[in-house]
């Protein structure tokens, strides 16, 4: 008898990638010290190379950090996967003096390193998990939302974007978990705390069925920008029963025909330095912990050819 599998574990949904988080910063030098020297990420060498914006690669995703003031604050936190915690903590520790006088900080927790950027944004860094496809990347963006908002937010994404969404009751408060790519989620966690005013930061996603969500958003008057043939934007997540606003965060929505979709991103190996240089190891190479897949024809192959691989 053949084995049975959880086929739903392979589903991605209509939102296929969380591509970037956009946060305005006041100083590219401070941003470089935190994101590049501290976290060990990589400034995109091909795009936005002037002083008005910087794109920072993290696996297949990015931070977009346009220069200007005041700096923007994400109303929540970003979860990254970064391997080699020991090296990460050492790099962050080296930034203490250089980032003194800013809001920069970091604290080691049991399962992650909690970091704070120079302008107060919280970024949580986790070790890769054995068997997971993501070894370096942006695993989630989590927002703090009002009490009672998790369930209708999950419904909004299920019905408008045709992607998987559920309400997670574990933890101190319910949270909507929305699939936005392989191993990527948007999380909307309920809180009693009053949210600060929205300051215009945004996220960007790619969707396979581009016109369906556009039509649904347009019917409700939620489209805020018809950017071009491959992109539109909206800001309000609403209760579909009555159109009551639930949470404001601009979504930059792109189709898979956008020329930027799946653009290869350069990721460096932050362990390399001029005092302990290893030839051929400049680029970051994922050190996957391989999990061999089942092969239902292996027994027949061994019967015919032996155990050679």
Short mmCIF file of C-alpha atoms in Angstrom, two decimals:
data_model
loop_
_atom_site.label_atom_id
_atom_site.label_comp_id
_atom_site.label_asym_id
_atom_site.label_seq_id
_atom_site.Cartn_x
_atom_site.Cartn_y
_atom_site.Cartn_z
CA UNK A 1 0.00 0.00 0.00
CA UNK A 2 1.36 3.45 -0.91
CA UNK A 3 1.90 6.06 1.78
CA UNK A 4 -0.57 8.89 2.32
CA UNK A 5 0.57 12.52 2.41
CA UNK A 6 -0.81 15.83 3.60
CA UNK A 7 -1.17 17.41 0.17
CA UNK A 8 -2.45 20.68 1.64
CA UNK A 9 1.01 21.27 3.11
CA UNK A 10 2.23 21.98 -0.44
CA UNK A 11 -0.42 24.62 -1.22
CA UNK A 12 0.73 28.21 -1.69
CA UNK A 13 -2.45 30.09 -2.60
CA UNK A 14 -2.94 32.99 -4.96
CA UNK A 15 -0.41 35.26 -3.22
CA UNK A 16 2.87 33.66 -4.27
CA UNK A 17 5.53 35.94 -2.72
CA UNK A 18 6.08 38.64 -0.14
CA UNK A 19 8.69 40.65 -2.01
CA UNK A 20 9.48 43.68 0.11
CA UNK A 21 8.77 45.86 3.12
CA UNK A 22 9.20 49.60 2.47
CA UNK A 23 10.28 51.84 5.38
CA UNK A 24 11.60 55.38 5.07
CA UNK A 25 14.92 55.97 6.89
CA UNK A 26 16.58 59.24 7.83
CA UNK A 27 20.20 58.28 7.20
CA UNK A 28 21.67 55.73 4.80
CA UNK A 29 24.84 55.47 6.85
CA UNK A 30 22.95 54.33 9.95
CA UNK A 31 20.81 51.99 7.82
CA UNK A 32 23.97 50.46 6.36
CA UNK A 33 25.44 49.86 9.81
CA UNK A 34 22.28 48.09 10.99
CA UNK A 35 21.02 46.14 7.96
CA UNK A 36 24.33 45.38 6.23
CA UNK A 37 27.06 45.36 8.89
CA UNK A 38 24.84 44.20 11.78
CA UNK A 39 22.25 41.84 10.33
CA UNK A 40 24.66 40.72 7.61
CA UNK A 41 22.28 41.38 4.71
CA UNK A 42 23.26 42.63 1.24
CA UNK A 43 22.70 45.95 -0.48
CA UNK A 44 21.38 45.29 -3.98
CA UNK A 45 24.31 46.09 -6.29
CA UNK A 46 22.17 46.74 -9.37
CA UNK A 47 19.16 48.79 -8.27
CA UNK A 48 18.78 52.02 -6.24
CA UNK A 49 22.52 52.60 -5.83
CA UNK A 50 22.34 56.35 -5.16
CA UNK A 51 21.75 58.11 -1.82
CA UNK A 52 17.98 58.59 -2.17
CA UNK A 53 17.07 54.92 -1.65
CA UNK A 54 18.66 51.58 -0.82
CA UNK A 55 17.34 48.11 -1.47
CA UNK A 56 18.54 45.43 0.95
CA UNK A 57 18.36 41.79 -0.09
CA UNK A 58 17.39 39.05 2.35
CA UNK A 59 17.15 35.78 0.42
CA UNK A 60 14.36 36.24 -2.14
CA UNK A 61 12.87 39.30 -0.41
CA UNK A 62 14.00 42.86 0.28
CA UNK A 63 13.75 45.87 2.50
CA UNK A 64 13.24 49.09 0.53
CA UNK A 65 14.66 52.01 2.50
CA UNK A 66 14.06 55.37 0.81
CA UNK A 67 15.94 58.26 2.40
CA UNK A 68 13.94 61.04 4.07
CA UNK A 69 12.28 62.11 7.26
CA UNK A 70 10.63 61.40 9.48
CA UNK A 71 11.57 57.72 9.59
CA UNK A 72 8.66 55.29 9.31
CA UNK A 73 7.70 52.75 11.96
CA UNK A 74 6.08 49.42 11.13
CA UNK A 75 3.17 48.85 13.51
CA UNK A 76 4.38 45.39 14.43
CA UNK A 77 7.51 43.44 13.61
CA UNK A 78 9.34 41.59 10.81
CA UNK A 79 10.54 38.00 11.17
CA UNK A 80 13.70 36.99 9.30
CA UNK A 81 15.50 33.67 8.96
CA UNK A 82 19.27 34.16 9.30
CA UNK A 83 21.64 31.28 9.94
CA UNK A 84 24.62 31.22 12.34
CA UNK A 85 23.30 33.01 15.42
CA UNK A 86 26.76 33.24 16.96
CA UNK A 87 28.06 35.32 14.04
CA UNK A 88 24.87 37.42 14.00
CA UNK A 89 25.20 38.30 17.67
CA UNK A 90 28.87 39.15 17.23
CA UNK A 91 28.12 41.47 14.29
CA UNK A 92 25.34 43.20 16.22
CA UNK A 93 27.58 43.61 19.24
CA UNK A 94 30.17 45.32 17.04
CA UNK A 95 27.54 47.93 16.16
CA UNK A 96 26.91 49.07 19.75
CA UNK A 97 29.31 52.00 19.63
CA UNK A 98 28.66 53.02 16.02
CA UNK A 99 24.88 53.11 16.58
CA UNK A 100 25.06 54.69 20.02
CA UNK A 101 22.57 57.50 20.49
CA UNK A 102 19.98 55.81 18.25
CA UNK A 103 17.23 53.36 19.20
CA UNK A 104 19.37 50.40 18.15
CA UNK A 105 19.38 47.42 20.48
CA UNK A 106 19.35 43.63 20.44
CA UNK A 107 18.47 40.91 22.93
CA UNK A 108 18.92 37.14 22.63
CA UNK A 109 15.73 35.19 23.33
CA UNK A 110 15.28 31.42 23.56
CA UNK A 111 14.40 30.87 19.90
CA UNK A 112 15.39 34.16 18.23
CA UNK A 113 17.40 37.37 18.45
CA UNK A 114 15.21 40.46 18.89
CA UNK A 115 16.76 43.49 17.20
CA UNK A 116 15.69 47.13 17.05
CA UNK A 117 16.74 49.33 14.14
CA UNK A 118 18.08 52.87 14.71
CA UNK A 119 14.53 54.24 14.31
CA UNK A 120 12.71 51.74 16.51
CA UNK A 121 11.54 49.04 14.10
CA UNK A 122 11.56 45.53 15.58
CA UNK A 123 13.13 42.74 13.52
CA UNK A 124 13.23 39.21 14.94
CA UNK A 125 15.92 36.86 13.61
CA UNK A 126 15.41 33.07 13.74
CA UNK A 127 17.66 30.12 12.99
CA UNK A 128 16.65 27.97 9.99
CA UNK A 129 14.66 24.87 10.86
CA UNK A 130 15.78 21.44 9.59
CA UNK A 131 13.87 20.54 6.44
CA UNK A 132 12.53 24.05 5.81
CA UNK A 133 13.10 25.54 2.36
CA UNK A 134 13.95 28.98 3.80
CA UNK A 135 17.50 29.27 5.10
CA UNK A 136 17.76 33.04 4.53
CA UNK A 137 14.66 35.14 4.00
CA UNK A 138 11.68 37.12 5.21
CA UNK A 139 9.40 34.62 6.95
CA UNK A 140 6.67 36.98 8.10
CA UNK A 141 5.49 40.50 8.72
CA UNK A 142 3.34 40.81 11.84
CA UNK A 143 0.98 43.70 12.56
CA UNK A 144 -0.76 44.70 15.79
CA UNK A 145 -4.51 45.00 15.15
CA UNK A 146 -7.53 45.82 17.33
CA UNK A 147 -9.40 43.16 19.31
CA UNK A 148 -11.91 41.26 17.20
CA UNK A 149 -10.11 42.01 13.91
CA UNK A 150 -8.31 38.68 13.33
CA UNK A 151 -11.30 36.69 12.05
CA UNK A 152 -12.62 39.26 9.54
CA UNK A 153 -9.06 39.97 8.33
CA UNK A 154 -8.54 36.26 7.60
CA UNK A 155 -11.87 36.25 5.76
CA UNK A 156 -10.84 39.32 3.76
CA UNK A 157 -7.75 37.58 2.39
CA UNK A 158 -9.53 34.27 1.80
CA UNK A 159 -12.35 35.81 -0.22
CA UNK A 160 -10.55 38.73 -1.89
CA UNK A 161 -7.20 37.11 -2.68
CA UNK A 162 -8.13 33.42 -2.68
CA UNK A 163 -5.22 32.53 -0.43
CA UNK A 164 -5.03 30.40 2.69
CA UNK A 165 -5.80 32.25 5.91
CA UNK A 166 -6.69 31.03 9.38
CA UNK A 167 -7.14 32.33 12.90
CA UNK A 168 -4.49 31.10 15.31
CA UNK A 169 -5.87 31.01 18.87
CA UNK A 170 -2.56 30.02 20.46
CA UNK A 171 -0.65 32.58 22.45
CA UNK A 172 -1.82 35.60 24.38
CA UNK A 173 -4.21 36.84 21.68
CA UNK A 174 -5.78 35.55 18.45
CA UNK A 175 -3.91 36.18 15.21
CA UNK A 176 -4.86 35.93 11.54
CA UNK A 177 -2.20 34.03 9.59
CA UNK A 178 -2.25 34.67 5.85
CA UNK A 179 -0.17 32.67 3.36
CA UNK A 180 1.83 35.00 1.08
CA UNK A 181 4.34 32.60 -0.45
CA UNK A 182 6.45 29.55 0.32
CA UNK A 183 7.15 29.73 4.04
CA UNK A 184 5.91 33.34 4.20
CA UNK A 185 3.01 34.82 6.15
CA UNK A 186 1.31 38.05 7.04
CA UNK A 187 0.28 37.88 10.69
CA UNK A 188 -2.32 40.19 12.22
CA UNK A 189 -2.20 39.81 16.01
CA UNK A 190 -4.91 41.31 18.19
CA UNK A 191 -3.91 43.69 20.97
CA UNK A 192 -5.54 46.03 23.47
CA UNK A 193 -2.84 48.65 22.90
CA UNK A 194 -3.75 51.69 20.84
CA UNK A 195 -1.97 51.66 17.49
CA UNK A 196 0.13 54.67 16.46
CA UNK A 197 -1.05 56.66 13.46
CA UNK A 198 -0.34 55.06 10.09
CA UNK A 199 2.66 56.79 8.46
CA UNK A 200 2.57 55.38 4.92
CA UNK A 201 4.96 52.42 5.06
CA UNK A 202 3.99 49.54 2.76
CA UNK A 203 4.47 45.92 1.75
CA UNK A 204 4.60 44.39 -1.73
CA UNK A 205 3.21 41.04 -2.87
CA UNK A 206 2.98 39.09 -6.12
CA UNK A 207 -0.29 37.40 -7.06
CA UNK A 208 -1.01 34.76 -9.71
CA UNK A 209 -4.65 35.71 -10.38
CA UNK A 210 -4.11 39.46 -10.74
CA UNK A 211 -7.49 40.60 -12.06
CA UNK A 212 -9.73 38.77 -9.57
CA UNK A 213 -8.54 40.63 -6.45
CA UNK A 214 -8.45 43.89 -8.43
CA UNK A 215 -12.08 43.46 -9.41
CA UNK A 216 -13.12 42.68 -5.83
CA UNK A 217 -11.20 45.66 -4.44
CA UNK A 218 -12.51 47.99 -7.14
CA UNK A 219 -16.12 47.02 -6.43
CA UNK A 220 -15.62 48.11 -2.82
CA UNK A 221 -13.84 51.34 -3.73
CA UNK A 222 -10.57 50.23 -2.14
CA UNK A 223 -8.12 50.75 -5.02
CA UNK A 224 -5.93 53.76 -4.23
CA UNK A 225 -3.58 53.69 -7.25
CA UNK A 226 -3.73 52.20 -10.72
CA UNK A 227 0.05 52.15 -10.99
CA UNK A 228 0.57 50.54 -14.41
CA UNK A 229 -0.37 47.46 -16.40
CA UNK A 230 1.38 45.18 -13.91
CA UNK A 231 0.57 46.86 -10.58
CA UNK A 232 -2.09 48.46 -8.40
CA UNK A 233 -2.28 49.52 -4.74
CA UNK A 234 -4.78 49.54 -1.88
CA UNK A 235 -4.56 50.53 1.79
CA UNK A 236 -7.63 49.44 3.73
CA UNK A 237 -8.35 45.91 4.92
CA UNK A 238 -12.09 45.83 5.58
CA UNK A 239 -14.80 43.67 7.10
CA UNK A 240 -16.48 42.20 4.03
CA UNK A 241 -19.83 42.35 5.83
CA UNK A 242 -20.32 46.10 5.77
CA UNK A 243 -16.98 47.42 4.45
CA UNK A 244 -15.92 48.56 7.95
CA UNK A 245 -12.17 49.41 8.03
CA UNK A 246 -10.13 46.95 10.09
CA UNK A 247 -6.50 47.90 9.50
CA UNK A 248 -4.58 50.26 7.23
CA UNK A 249 -1.43 49.13 5.45
CA UNK A 250 -0.64 49.88 1.83
CA UNK A 251 -0.29 46.80 -0.37
CA UNK A 252 1.66 47.14 -3.60
CA UNK A 253 0.15 44.31 -5.66
CA UNK A 254 2.06 43.05 -8.71
CA UNK A 255 1.28 40.45 -11.36
CA UNK A 256 3.63 37.63 -12.35
CA UNK A 257 4.10 39.43 -15.68
CA UNK A 258 5.83 42.31 -13.91
CA UNK A 259 9.41 42.40 -15.27
CA UNK A 260 10.75 42.42 -11.69
CA UNK A 261 9.07 39.13 -10.72
CA UNK A 262 11.57 36.47 -9.60
CA UNK A 263 14.53 38.77 -10.32
CA UNK A 264 17.65 36.98 -9.00
CA UNK A 265 18.88 38.71 -5.84
CA UNK A 266 22.53 38.84 -4.81
CA UNK A 267 23.16 37.64 -1.25
CA UNK A 268 26.67 37.83 0.16
CA UNK A 269 28.36 35.61 2.72
CA UNK A 270 28.71 37.93 5.76
CA UNK A 271 31.37 35.65 7.31
CA UNK A 272 33.90 36.69 4.66
CA UNK A 273 36.46 39.30 5.70
CA UNK A 274 39.95 40.37 4.63
CA UNK A 275 41.62 38.76 7.65
CA UNK A 276 40.13 35.29 7.23
CA UNK A 277 39.26 35.13 3.56
CA UNK A 278 38.14 31.87 1.92
CA UNK A 279 38.42 31.90 -1.91
CA UNK A 280 35.19 31.02 -3.68
CA UNK A 281 32.95 31.77 -0.70
CA UNK A 282 31.98 35.41 -1.33
CA UNK A 283 28.41 34.58 -2.28
CA UNK A 284 25.98 33.24 0.30
CA UNK A 285 25.24 29.56 -0.31
CA UNK A 286 22.35 27.98 1.60
CA UNK A 287 23.55 25.17 3.83
CA UNK A 288 20.39 23.08 3.62
CA UNK A 289 19.91 20.21 5.99
CA UNK A 290 18.86 17.72 3.36
CA UNK A 291 15.79 15.58 3.93
CA UNK A 292 15.62 12.86 1.31
CA UNK A 293 12.20 12.45 -0.30
CA UNK A 294 10.44 9.13 -0.54
CA UNK A 295 11.02 7.14 -3.72
CA UNK A 296 8.26 4.60 -4.34
CA UNK A 297 10.32 3.00 -7.15
CA UNK A 298 13.43 2.46 -5.04
CA UNK A 299 12.62 -1.18 -4.21
CA UNK A 300 12.18 -2.04 -7.90
CA UNK A 301 15.37 -0.17 -8.79
CA UNK A 302 17.37 -2.07 -6.17
CA UNK A 303 15.90 -5.37 -7.38
CA UNK A 304 17.04 -4.63 -10.93
CA UNK A 305 20.29 -2.74 -10.41
CA UNK A 306 21.39 -3.22 -6.82
CA UNK A 307 21.92 -0.44 -4.30
CA UNK A 308 24.23 1.77 -6.39
CA UNK A 309 23.17 5.44 -6.53
#
